[in-house]
Short mmCIF file of C-alpha atoms in Angstrom, two decimals:
data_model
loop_
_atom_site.label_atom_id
_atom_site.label_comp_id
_atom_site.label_asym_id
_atom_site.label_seq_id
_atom_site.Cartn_x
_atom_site.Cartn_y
_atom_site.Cartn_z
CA UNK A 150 -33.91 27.00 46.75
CA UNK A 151 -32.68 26.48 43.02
CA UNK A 152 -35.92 27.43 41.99
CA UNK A 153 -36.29 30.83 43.49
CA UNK A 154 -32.52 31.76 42.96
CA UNK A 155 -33.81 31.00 39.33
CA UNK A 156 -36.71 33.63 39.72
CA UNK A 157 -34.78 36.19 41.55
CA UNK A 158 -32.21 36.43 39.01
CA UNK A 159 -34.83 36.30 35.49
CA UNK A 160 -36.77 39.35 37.74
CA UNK A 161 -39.47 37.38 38.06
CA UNK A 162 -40.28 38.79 41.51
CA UNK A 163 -39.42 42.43 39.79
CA UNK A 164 -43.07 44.60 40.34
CA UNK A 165 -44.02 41.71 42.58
CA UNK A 166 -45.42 43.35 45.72
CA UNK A 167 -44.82 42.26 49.22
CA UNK A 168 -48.40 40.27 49.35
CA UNK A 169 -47.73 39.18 45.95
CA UNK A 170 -44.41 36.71 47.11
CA UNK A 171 -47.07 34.97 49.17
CA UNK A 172 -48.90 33.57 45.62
CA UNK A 173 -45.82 33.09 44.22
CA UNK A 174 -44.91 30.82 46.62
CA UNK A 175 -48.14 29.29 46.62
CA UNK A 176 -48.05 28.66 42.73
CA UNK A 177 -44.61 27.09 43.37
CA UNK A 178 -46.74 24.55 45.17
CA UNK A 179 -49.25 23.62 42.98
CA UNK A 180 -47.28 23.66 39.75
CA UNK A 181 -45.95 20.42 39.77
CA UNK A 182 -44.54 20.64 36.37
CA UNK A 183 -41.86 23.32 37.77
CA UNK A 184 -41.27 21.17 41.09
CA UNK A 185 -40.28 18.40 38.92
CA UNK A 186 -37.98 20.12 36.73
CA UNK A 187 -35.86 21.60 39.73
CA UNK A 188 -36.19 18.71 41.37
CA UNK A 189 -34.63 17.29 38.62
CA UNK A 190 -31.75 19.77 38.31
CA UNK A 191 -31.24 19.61 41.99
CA UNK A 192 -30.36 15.62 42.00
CA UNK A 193 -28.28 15.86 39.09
CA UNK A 194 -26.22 19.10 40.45
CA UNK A 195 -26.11 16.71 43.35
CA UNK A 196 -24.71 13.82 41.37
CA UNK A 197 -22.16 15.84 39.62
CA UNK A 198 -20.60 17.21 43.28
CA UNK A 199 -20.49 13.67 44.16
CA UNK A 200 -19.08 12.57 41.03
CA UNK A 201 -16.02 14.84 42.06
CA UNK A 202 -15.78 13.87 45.28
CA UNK A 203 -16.05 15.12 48.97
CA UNK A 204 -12.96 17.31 49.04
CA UNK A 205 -12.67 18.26 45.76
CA UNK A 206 -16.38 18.38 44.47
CA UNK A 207 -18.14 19.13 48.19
CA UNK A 208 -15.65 20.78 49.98
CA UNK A 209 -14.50 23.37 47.55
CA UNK A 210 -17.37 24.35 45.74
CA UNK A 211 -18.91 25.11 49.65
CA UNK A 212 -16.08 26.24 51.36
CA UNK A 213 -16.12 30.13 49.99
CA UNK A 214 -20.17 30.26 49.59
CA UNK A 215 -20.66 29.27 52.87
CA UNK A 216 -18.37 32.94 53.85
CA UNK A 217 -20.66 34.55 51.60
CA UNK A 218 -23.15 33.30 52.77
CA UNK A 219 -22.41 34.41 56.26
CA UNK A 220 -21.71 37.83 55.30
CA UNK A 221 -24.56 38.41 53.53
CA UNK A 222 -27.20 36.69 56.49
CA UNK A 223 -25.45 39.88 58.54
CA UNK A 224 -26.29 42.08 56.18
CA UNK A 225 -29.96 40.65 55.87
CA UNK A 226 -30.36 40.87 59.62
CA UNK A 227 -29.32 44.62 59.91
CA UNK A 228 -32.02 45.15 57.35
CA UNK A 229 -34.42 43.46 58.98
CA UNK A 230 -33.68 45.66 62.57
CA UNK A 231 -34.38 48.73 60.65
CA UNK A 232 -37.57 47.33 59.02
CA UNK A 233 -41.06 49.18 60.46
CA UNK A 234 -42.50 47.96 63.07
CA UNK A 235 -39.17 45.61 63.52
CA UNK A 236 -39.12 46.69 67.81
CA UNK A 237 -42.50 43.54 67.43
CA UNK A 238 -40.49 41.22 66.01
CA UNK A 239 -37.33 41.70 67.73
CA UNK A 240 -40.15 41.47 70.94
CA UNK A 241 -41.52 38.18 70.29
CA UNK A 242 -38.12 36.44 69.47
CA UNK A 243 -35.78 37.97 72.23
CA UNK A 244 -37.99 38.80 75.18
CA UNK A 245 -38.49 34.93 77.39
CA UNK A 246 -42.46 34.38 77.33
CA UNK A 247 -42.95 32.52 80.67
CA UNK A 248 -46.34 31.81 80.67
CA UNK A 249 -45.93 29.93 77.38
CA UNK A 250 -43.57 27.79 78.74
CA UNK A 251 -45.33 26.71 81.70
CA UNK A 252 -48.25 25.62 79.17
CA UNK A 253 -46.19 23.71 77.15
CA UNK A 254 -44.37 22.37 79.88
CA UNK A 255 -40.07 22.86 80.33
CA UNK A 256 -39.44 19.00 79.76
CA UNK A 257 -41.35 19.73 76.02
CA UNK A 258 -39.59 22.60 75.33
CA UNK A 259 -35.89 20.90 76.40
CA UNK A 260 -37.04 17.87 73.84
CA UNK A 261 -37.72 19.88 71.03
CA UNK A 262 -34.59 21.70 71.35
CA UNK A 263 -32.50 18.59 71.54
CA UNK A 264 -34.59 17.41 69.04
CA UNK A 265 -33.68 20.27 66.79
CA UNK A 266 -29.93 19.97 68.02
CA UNK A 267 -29.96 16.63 66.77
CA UNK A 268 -31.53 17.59 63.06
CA UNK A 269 -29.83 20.71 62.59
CA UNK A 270 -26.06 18.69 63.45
CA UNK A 271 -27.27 15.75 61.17
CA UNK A 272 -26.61 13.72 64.43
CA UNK A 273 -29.42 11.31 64.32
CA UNK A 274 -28.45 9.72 60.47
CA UNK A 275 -24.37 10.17 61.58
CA UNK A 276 -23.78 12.71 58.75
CA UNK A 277 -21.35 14.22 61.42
CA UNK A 278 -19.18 10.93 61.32
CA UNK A 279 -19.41 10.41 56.91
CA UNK A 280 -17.72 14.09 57.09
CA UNK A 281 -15.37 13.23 60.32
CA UNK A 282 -14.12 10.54 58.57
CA UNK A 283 -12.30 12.33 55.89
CA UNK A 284 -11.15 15.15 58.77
CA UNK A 285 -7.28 15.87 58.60
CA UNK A 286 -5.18 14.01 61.37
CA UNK A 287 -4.15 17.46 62.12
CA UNK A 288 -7.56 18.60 63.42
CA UNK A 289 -8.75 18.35 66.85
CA UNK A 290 -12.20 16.97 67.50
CA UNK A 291 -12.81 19.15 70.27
CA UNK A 292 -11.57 22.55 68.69
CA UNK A 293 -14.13 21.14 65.51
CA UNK A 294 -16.79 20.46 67.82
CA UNK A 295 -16.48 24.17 69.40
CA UNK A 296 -16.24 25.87 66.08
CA UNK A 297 -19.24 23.55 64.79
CA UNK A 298 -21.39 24.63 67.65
CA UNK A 299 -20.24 28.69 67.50
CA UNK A 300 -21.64 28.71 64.32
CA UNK A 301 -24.27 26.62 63.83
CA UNK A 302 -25.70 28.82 67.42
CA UNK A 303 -24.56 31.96 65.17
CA UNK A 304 -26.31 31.29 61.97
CA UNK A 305 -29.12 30.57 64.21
CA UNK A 306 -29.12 33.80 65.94
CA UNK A 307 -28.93 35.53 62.76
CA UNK A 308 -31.23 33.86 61.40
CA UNK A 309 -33.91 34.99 64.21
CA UNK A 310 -32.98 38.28 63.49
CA UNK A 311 -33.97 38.19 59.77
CA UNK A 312 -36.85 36.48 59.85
CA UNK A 313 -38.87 38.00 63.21
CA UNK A 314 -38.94 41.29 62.44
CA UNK A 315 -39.43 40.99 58.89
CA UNK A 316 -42.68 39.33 60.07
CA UNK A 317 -43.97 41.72 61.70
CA UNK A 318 -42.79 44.43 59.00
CA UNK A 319 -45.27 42.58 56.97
CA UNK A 320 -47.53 41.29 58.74
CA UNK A 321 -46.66 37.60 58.15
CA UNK A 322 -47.43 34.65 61.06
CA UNK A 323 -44.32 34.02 62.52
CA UNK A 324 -45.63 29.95 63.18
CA UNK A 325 -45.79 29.18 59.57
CA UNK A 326 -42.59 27.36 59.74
CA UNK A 327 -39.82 26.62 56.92
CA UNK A 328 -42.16 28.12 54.55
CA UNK A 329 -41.23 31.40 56.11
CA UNK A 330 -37.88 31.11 53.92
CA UNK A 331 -39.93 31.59 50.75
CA UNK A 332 -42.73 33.67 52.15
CA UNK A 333 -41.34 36.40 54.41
CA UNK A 334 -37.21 36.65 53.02
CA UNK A 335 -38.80 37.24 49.33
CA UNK A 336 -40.46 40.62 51.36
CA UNK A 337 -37.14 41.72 52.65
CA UNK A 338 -35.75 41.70 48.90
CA UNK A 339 -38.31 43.06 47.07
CA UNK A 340 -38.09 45.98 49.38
CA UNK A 341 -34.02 46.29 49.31
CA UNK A 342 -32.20 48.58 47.37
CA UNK A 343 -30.63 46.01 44.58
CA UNK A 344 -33.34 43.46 45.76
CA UNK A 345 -33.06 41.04 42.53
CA UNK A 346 -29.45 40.89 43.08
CA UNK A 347 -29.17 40.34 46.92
CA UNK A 348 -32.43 37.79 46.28
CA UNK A 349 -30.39 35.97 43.57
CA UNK A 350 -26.94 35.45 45.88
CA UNK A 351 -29.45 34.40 49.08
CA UNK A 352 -31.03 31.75 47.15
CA UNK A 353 -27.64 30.22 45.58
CA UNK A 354 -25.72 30.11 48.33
CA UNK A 355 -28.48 28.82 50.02
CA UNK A 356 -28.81 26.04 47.20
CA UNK A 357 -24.79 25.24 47.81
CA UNK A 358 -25.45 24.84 51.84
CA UNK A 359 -28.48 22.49 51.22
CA UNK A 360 -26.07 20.18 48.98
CA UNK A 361 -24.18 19.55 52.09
CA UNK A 362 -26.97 17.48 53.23
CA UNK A 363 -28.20 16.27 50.02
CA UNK A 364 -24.80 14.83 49.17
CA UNK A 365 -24.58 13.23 52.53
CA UNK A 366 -27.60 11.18 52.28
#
């Protein structure tokens, strides 16, 4: 994340093309001089928001990039409906596909989504309960647990809506995975009006959201 917010805002995805963010990605990989270095960064960054504290290092440096962020995944998911060839995308991640789920099998399918549940709520290593625990006496489990679950299902949603069409805009498999982050969102900036900038504010606020988990392990 820190390391593409670092090429987004020095342009160096400026004249890239759209099939060119694919080798860029791929270099990323097999440089591991550069994965090093931002490793690097990243741990220290992640030492110094400790060193401040949950609620004044943690808490306030995510609390307003995490509305940004927000905001700006609907405006990256507007783009993406308006893409060409977007009606494919929107297709393959909206319209039920029976027939693959009787040959994966419904119990499968319900285990992999409580499996993700489970990841995506940092239930399973009880990040939930380090963050509880410093929750005001004046907030209601319940209301947190609705609000928790409206968004995380929101961000979700959205997040569907950036990525699937986009695919099929450029004609990227939609089963590569997390990689699609780096592989098909790159495409949707380079092809933006103010690209480098809207690239640039994705991948920091992206970095801020991923030291929520970092600092919690």
């Amino acid at each position: 994340m820190v390391d593409y917010g670092w090429k987004f805002a020095t342009g160096g995805f400026s004249g890239v093309s759209a099939e060119g963010a694919d080798k860029v990605f791929s270099d990323m990989l097999a440089n591991p001089l550069e994965l090093t270095i931002f490793m690097a960064i990243t741990v220290i960054l992640g030492f110094a928001v400790c060193a401040g504290g949950v609620k004044n290092g943690l808490e306030r440096v995510s609390k307003w990039m995490m509305i940004a962020l927000l905001v700006l995944i609907v405006v990256l998911a507007v783009n993406s409906v308006f893409l060409d060839n977007s009606a494919e995308g929107l297709r393959f991640y909206l319209m039920p596909d029976f027939g693959s789920v009787e040959k994966v099998g419904l119990f499968n399918i319900v285990s992999a989504a409580m499996s993700q549940a489970f990841f995506t709520l940092s239930l399973g290593i009880g990040c939930m309960q380090i963050f509880g625990s410093y929750m005001s006496k004046d907030n209601s489990l319940t209301g947190e647990a609705i609000r928790i679950t409206v968004l995380d299902t929101f961000v979700a949603i959205m997040s569907g809506l950036i990525i699937f069409p986009a695919c099929f805009s450029f004609g990227v498999e939609p089963t590569q995975g997390p990689s699609l982050i780096f592989v098909t969102l790159p495409k949707i900036f380079i092809n933006m009006p103010a690209g480098r900038l809207w690239g640039t504010l994705f991948f920091l606020f992206m970095s801020f959201a991923s030291f929520s988990t970092m600092t919690a392990v």
